[in-house]
PDB file of C-alpha atoms in Angstrom:
ATOM      1  CA  UNK F   1     127.123 243.882 219.175  1.00 34.00           C
ATOM      2  CA  UNK F   2     123.925 245.779 219.943  1.00 38.00           C
ATOM      3  CA  UNK F   3     125.687 248.966 221.022  1.00 38.00           C
ATOM      4  CA  UNK F   4     127.588 251.723 219.336  1.00 36.00           C
ATOM      5  CA  UNK F   5     131.278 252.615 219.503  1.00 34.00           C
ATOM      6  CA  UNK F   6     132.749 255.912 220.624  1.00 34.00           C
ATOM      7  CA  UNK F   7     136.521 255.912 220.276  1.00 37.00           C
ATOM      8  CA  UNK F   8     137.850 253.270 222.625  1.00 39.00           C
ATOM      9  CA  UNK F   9     134.546 252.937 224.474  1.00 37.00           C
ATOM     10  CA  UNK F  10     131.535 250.794 223.680  1.00 39.00           C
ATOM     11  CA  UNK F  11     128.145 252.050 224.828  1.00 38.00           C
ATOM     12  CA  UNK F  12     125.637 249.265 225.252  1.00 44.00           C
ATOM     13  CA  UNK F  13     122.303 249.437 227.077  1.00 44.00           C
ATOM     14  CA  UNK F  14     123.273 252.544 229.078  1.00 41.00           C
ATOM     15  CA  UNK F  15     126.597 251.003 230.092  1.00 40.00           C
ATOM     16  CA  UNK F  16     129.975 252.411 229.107  1.00 39.00           C
ATOM     17  CA  UNK F  17     132.765 249.887 228.634  1.00 43.00           C
ATOM     18  CA  UNK F  18     136.408 250.680 227.907  1.00 46.00           C
ATOM     19  CA  UNK F  19     137.504 248.923 224.733  1.00 46.00           C
ATOM     20  CA  UNK F  20     141.033 248.991 223.358  1.00 50.00           C
ATOM     21  CA  UNK F  21     140.564 248.321 219.646  1.00 49.00           C
ATOM     22  CA  UNK F  22     144.243 247.405 219.271  1.00 53.00           C
ATOM     23  CA  UNK F  23     143.483 244.181 221.140  1.00 53.00           C
ATOM     24  CA  UNK F  24     140.995 243.158 218.426  1.00 51.00           C
ATOM     25  CA  UNK F  25     143.621 243.268 215.687  1.00 51.00           C
ATOM     26  CA  UNK F  26     145.211 240.104 214.378  1.00 47.00           C
ATOM     27  CA  UNK F  27     148.340 238.915 216.138  1.00 53.00           C
ATOM     28  CA  UNK F  28     151.313 237.017 214.769  1.00 67.00           C
ATOM     29  CA  UNK F  29     149.315 233.825 214.346  1.00 76.00           C
ATOM     30  CA  UNK F  30     146.714 235.735 212.293  1.00 83.00           C
ATOM     31  CA  UNK F  31     143.895 234.986 214.747  1.00 88.00           C
ATOM     32  CA  UNK F  32     141.901 237.681 216.464  1.00 93.00           C
ATOM     33  CA  UNK F  33     142.248 237.226 220.219  1.00 93.00           C
ATOM     34  CA  UNK F  34     139.409 238.255 222.495  1.00 92.00           C
ATOM     35  CA  UNK F  35     138.430 237.823 226.131  1.00 93.00           C
ATOM     36  CA  UNK F  36     135.112 237.405 227.883  1.00 92.00           C
ATOM     37  CA  UNK F  37     134.813 238.397 231.546  1.00 92.00           C
ATOM     38  CA  UNK F  38     132.048 236.346 233.040  1.00 92.00           C
ATOM     39  CA  UNK F  39     130.539 234.552 236.032  1.00 92.00           C
ATOM     40  CA  UNK F  40     128.404 231.443 236.397  1.00 93.00           C
ATOM     41  CA  UNK F  41     126.091 233.358 238.766  1.00 91.00           C
ATOM     42  CA  UNK F  42     122.618 233.432 237.199  1.00 89.00           C
ATOM     43  CA  UNK F  43     120.880 235.342 240.007  1.00 85.00           C
ATOM     44  CA  UNK F  44     122.451 238.808 239.778  1.00 82.00           C
ATOM     45  CA  UNK F  45     119.608 240.506 237.949  1.00 83.00           C
ATOM     46  CA  UNK F  46     119.650 242.172 234.520  1.00 88.00           C
ATOM     47  CA  UNK F  47     123.435 241.919 234.181  1.00 87.00           C
ATOM     48  CA  UNK F  48     123.342 238.133 234.515  1.00 85.00           C
ATOM     49  CA  UNK F  49     120.298 237.826 232.279  1.00 89.00           C
ATOM     50  CA  UNK F  50     122.074 239.872 229.602  1.00 91.00           C
ATOM     51  CA  UNK F  51     125.193 237.734 229.906  1.00 89.00           C
ATOM     52  CA  UNK F  52     123.194 234.489 229.645  1.00 91.00           C
ATOM     53  CA  UNK F  53     121.483 235.783 226.497  1.00 92.00           C
ATOM     54  CA  UNK F  54     124.859 236.800 225.068  1.00 93.00           C
ATOM     55  CA  UNK F  55     126.265 233.295 225.595  1.00 93.00           C
ATOM     56  CA  UNK F  56     123.202 231.695 223.997  1.00 92.00           C
ATOM     57  CA  UNK F  57     123.197 234.079 221.024  1.00 93.00           C
ATOM     58  CA  UNK F  58     126.956 234.250 220.416  1.00 94.00           C
ATOM     59  CA  UNK F  59     127.817 230.586 221.033  1.00 95.00           C
ATOM     60  CA  UNK F  60     127.333 229.429 217.422  1.00 95.00           C
ATOM     61  CA  UNK F  61     129.283 232.331 215.941  1.00 95.00           C
ATOM     62  CA  UNK F  62     132.106 231.954 218.473  1.00 95.00           C
ATOM     63  CA  UNK F  63     132.383 228.237 217.790  1.00 95.00           C
ATOM     64  CA  UNK F  64     132.518 228.713 214.010  1.00 96.00           C
ATOM     65  CA  UNK F  65     135.207 231.369 214.310  1.00 95.00           C
ATOM     66  CA  UNK F  66     137.284 229.155 216.623  1.00 94.00           C
ATOM     67  CA  UNK F  67     136.889 226.027 214.495  1.00 94.00           C
ATOM     68  CA  UNK F  68     137.975 227.870 211.359  1.00 93.00           C
ATOM     69  CA  UNK F  69     140.995 229.286 213.154  1.00 92.00           C
ATOM     70  CA  UNK F  70     139.971 232.950 212.888  1.00 94.00           C
ATOM     71  CA  UNK F  71     139.834 233.680 216.598  1.00 93.00           C
ATOM     72  CA  UNK F  72     141.364 232.745 219.917  1.00 92.00           C
ATOM     73  CA  UNK F  73     139.004 233.158 222.823  1.00 91.00           C
ATOM     74  CA  UNK F  74     139.759 233.239 226.557  1.00 94.00           C
ATOM     75  CA  UNK F  75     137.144 233.399 229.328  1.00 95.00           C
ATOM     76  CA  UNK F  76     138.008 235.093 232.620  1.00 94.00           C
ATOM     77  CA  UNK F  77     136.112 235.009 235.903  1.00 93.00           C
ATOM     78  CA  UNK F  78     135.670 237.963 238.237  1.00 88.00           C
ATOM     79  CA  UNK F  79     137.095 237.408 241.711  1.00 91.00           C
ATOM     80  CA  UNK F  80     138.567 239.413 244.573  1.00 91.00           C
ATOM     81  CA  UNK F  81     140.155 238.671 247.929  1.00 93.00           C
ATOM     82  CA  UNK F  82     138.870 239.221 251.443  1.00 94.00           C
ATOM     83  CA  UNK F  83     140.966 241.607 253.579  1.00 94.00           C
ATOM     84  CA  UNK F  84     142.803 239.739 256.331  1.00 93.00           C
ATOM     85  CA  UNK F  85     140.903 241.507 259.104  1.00 94.00           C
ATOM     86  CA  UNK F  86     137.617 240.015 257.822  1.00 95.00           C
ATOM     87  CA  UNK F  87     138.661 236.461 256.899  1.00 94.00           C
ATOM     88  CA  UNK F  88     136.813 235.045 259.923  1.00 95.00           C
ATOM     89  CA  UNK F  89     133.605 236.969 259.202  1.00 94.00           C
ATOM     90  CA  UNK F  90     130.411 235.272 257.990  1.00 92.00           C
ATOM     91  CA  UNK F  91     130.612 237.317 254.776  1.00 92.00           C
ATOM     92  CA  UNK F  92     134.095 236.060 253.892  1.00 94.00           C
ATOM     93  CA  UNK F  93     133.306 232.489 254.853  1.00 93.00           C
ATOM     94  CA  UNK F  94     130.201 232.609 252.639  1.00 93.00           C
ATOM     95  CA  UNK F  95     131.823 234.247 249.637  1.00 94.00           C
ATOM     96  CA  UNK F  96     135.402 232.931 249.672  1.00 95.00           C
ATOM     97  CA  UNK F  97     137.601 229.866 249.514  1.00 94.00           C
ATOM     98  CA  UNK F  98     141.249 229.332 250.467  1.00 93.00           C
ATOM     99  CA  UNK F  99     141.084 231.521 253.603  1.00 93.00           C
ATOM    100  CA  UNK F 100     139.698 234.544 251.785  1.00 94.00           C
ATOM    101  CA  UNK F 101     142.122 234.479 248.889  1.00 94.00           C
ATOM    102  CA  UNK F 102     139.428 233.946 246.210  1.00 94.00           C
ATOM    103  CA  UNK F 103     135.962 235.465 246.587  1.00 94.00           C
ATOM    104  CA  UNK F 104     132.792 236.008 244.561  1.00 94.00           C
ATOM    105  CA  UNK F 105     129.634 237.810 245.693  1.00 92.00           C
ATOM    106  CA  UNK F 106     126.797 235.931 247.332  1.00 92.00           C
ATOM    107  CA  UNK F 107     124.175 235.541 244.557  1.00 91.00           C
ATOM    108  CA  UNK F 108     121.203 236.717 246.624  1.00 86.00           C
ATOM    109  CA  UNK F 109     123.195 238.822 249.133  1.00 86.00           C
ATOM    110  CA  UNK F 110     121.785 236.702 251.959  1.00 86.00           C
ATOM    111  CA  UNK F 111     124.683 235.152 253.872  1.00 86.00           C
ATOM    112  CA  UNK F 112     122.430 232.790 255.832  1.00 87.00           C
ATOM    113  CA  UNK F 113     120.405 230.993 253.153  1.00 89.00           C
ATOM    114  CA  UNK F 114     120.482 230.032 249.485  1.00 91.00           C
ATOM    115  CA  UNK F 115     123.579 229.691 247.368  1.00 94.00           C
ATOM    116  CA  UNK F 116     126.796 231.283 248.560  1.00 95.00           C
ATOM    117  CA  UNK F 117     129.514 233.141 246.727  1.00 94.00           C
ATOM    118  CA  UNK F 118     131.807 230.168 247.209  1.00 94.00           C
ATOM    119  CA  UNK F 119     129.281 228.004 245.302  1.00 95.00           C
ATOM    120  CA  UNK F 120     129.587 230.407 242.370  1.00 95.00           C
ATOM    121  CA  UNK F 121     133.353 230.462 242.762  1.00 94.00           C
ATOM    122  CA  UNK F 122     133.562 226.662 242.617  1.00 95.00           C
ATOM    123  CA  UNK F 123     131.456 226.584 239.432  1.00 96.00           C
ATOM    124  CA  UNK F 124     133.599 229.382 237.953  1.00 95.00           C
ATOM    125  CA  UNK F 125     136.683 227.286 238.691  1.00 95.00           C
ATOM    126  CA  UNK F 126     135.079 224.263 237.049  1.00 95.00           C
ATOM    127  CA  UNK F 127     134.253 226.329 233.963  1.00 96.00           C
ATOM    128  CA  UNK F 128     137.821 227.634 233.851  1.00 95.00           C
ATOM    129  CA  UNK F 129     139.056 224.028 234.018  1.00 95.00           C
ATOM    130  CA  UNK F 130     136.666 223.011 231.222  1.00 96.00           C
ATOM    131  CA  UNK F 131     138.169 225.772 229.094  1.00 96.00           C
ATOM    132  CA  UNK F 132     141.742 224.777 229.981  1.00 96.00           C
ATOM    133  CA  UNK F 133     141.193 221.119 229.075  1.00 95.00           C
ATOM    134  CA  UNK F 134     139.217 221.970 225.917  1.00 94.00           C
ATOM    135  CA  UNK F 135     141.858 224.491 224.848  1.00 93.00           C
ATOM    136  CA  UNK F 136     144.731 222.057 225.492  1.00 95.00           C
ATOM    137  CA  UNK F 137     142.918 219.449 223.387  1.00 94.00           C
ATOM    138  CA  UNK F 138     142.591 222.075 220.612  1.00 92.00           C
ATOM    139  CA  UNK F 139     138.802 222.225 220.978  1.00 93.00           C
ATOM    140  CA  UNK F 140     138.244 225.473 222.901  1.00 93.00           C
ATOM    141  CA  UNK F 141     134.738 225.822 221.464  1.00 92.00           C
ATOM    142  CA  UNK F 142     133.572 223.069 223.836  1.00 94.00           C
ATOM    143  CA  UNK F 143     133.613 225.653 226.646  1.00 96.00           C
ATOM    144  CA  UNK F 144     130.610 227.342 224.988  1.00 96.00           C
ATOM    145  CA  UNK F 145     128.704 224.029 224.941  1.00 96.00           C
ATOM    146  CA  UNK F 146     129.350 223.415 228.630  1.00 97.00           C
ATOM    147  CA  UNK F 147     128.449 226.941 229.760  1.00 96.00           C
ATOM    148  CA  UNK F 148     125.278 227.098 227.651  1.00 95.00           C
ATOM    149  CA  UNK F 149     124.093 223.666 228.836  1.00 96.00           C
ATOM    150  CA  UNK F 150     124.925 224.377 232.477  1.00 96.00           C
ATOM    151  CA  UNK F 151     122.943 227.621 232.309  1.00 94.00           C
ATOM    152  CA  UNK F 152     119.915 225.818 230.882  1.00 94.00           C
ATOM    153  CA  UNK F 153     119.972 222.645 233.007  1.00 96.00           C
ATOM    154  CA  UNK F 154     121.391 223.878 236.329  1.00 97.00           C
ATOM    155  CA  UNK F 155     119.751 227.200 237.250  1.00 95.00           C
ATOM    156  CA  UNK F 156     119.813 228.515 240.805  1.00 94.00           C
ATOM    157  CA  UNK F 157     116.086 229.279 240.750  1.00 93.00           C
ATOM    158  CA  UNK F 158     115.357 225.544 240.347  1.00 95.00           C
ATOM    159  CA  UNK F 159     117.887 224.582 243.057  1.00 95.00           C
ATOM    160  CA  UNK F 160     119.943 222.696 240.451  1.00 96.00           C
ATOM    161  CA  UNK F 161     123.106 224.808 240.668  1.00 96.00           C
ATOM    162  CA  UNK F 162     125.061 221.843 242.023  1.00 95.00           C
ATOM    163  CA  UNK F 163     128.152 219.771 241.368  1.00 95.00           C
ATOM    164  CA  UNK F 164     125.903 216.814 240.543  1.00 96.00           C
ATOM    165  CA  UNK F 165     124.109 218.794 237.838  1.00 97.00           C
ATOM    166  CA  UNK F 166     127.454 220.070 236.522  1.00 96.00           C
ATOM    167  CA  UNK F 167     128.708 216.467 236.347  1.00 96.00           C
ATOM    168  CA  UNK F 168     125.607 215.448 234.338  1.00 97.00           C
ATOM    169  CA  UNK F 169     126.214 218.305 231.905  1.00 97.00           C
ATOM    170  CA  UNK F 170     129.847 217.262 231.589  1.00 94.00           C
ATOM    171  CA  UNK F 171     128.859 213.631 230.919  1.00 95.00           C
ATOM    172  CA  UNK F 172     126.341 214.722 228.274  1.00 94.00           C
ATOM    173  CA  UNK F 173     129.144 216.434 226.357  1.00 89.00           C
ATOM    174  CA  UNK F 174     131.184 213.249 226.163  1.00 80.00           C
TER     175      UNK F 174
END
């Protein structure tokens, strides 16, 4: 970590994050359990760039710790719901699926062009499924391979943030 700790808070790059150190302690199965809150959105500015760098830099370490049975990792994806009164609005239709039940912000905040929040949400769901299948097959470290490769090969700026590109990444992993 490139920050410093202050009690139960971690200060990193002018950002204060609440951290409960009790959650980092070993549990009954002797593995350290940790969570990563993330998004597949790669167009949200410095926050996304920092997250992409984290995945690239931490992937090898995370995979070694998982393979050796020292850790148990779980990714989570940030979502919200659209209030009922706005479900028919352009904003909800652009950012949500399932009648406003699951939403993610529009990557470029332009509801009329470019990728939509629901595109990000669908990729987030795919990544969550990759983790679920990898975890159930006792190979949770494969999630890191998929996410890192998708980030490299399917960026929004190159108009490759698509299901077809995601499928190619999936096929390349076997």
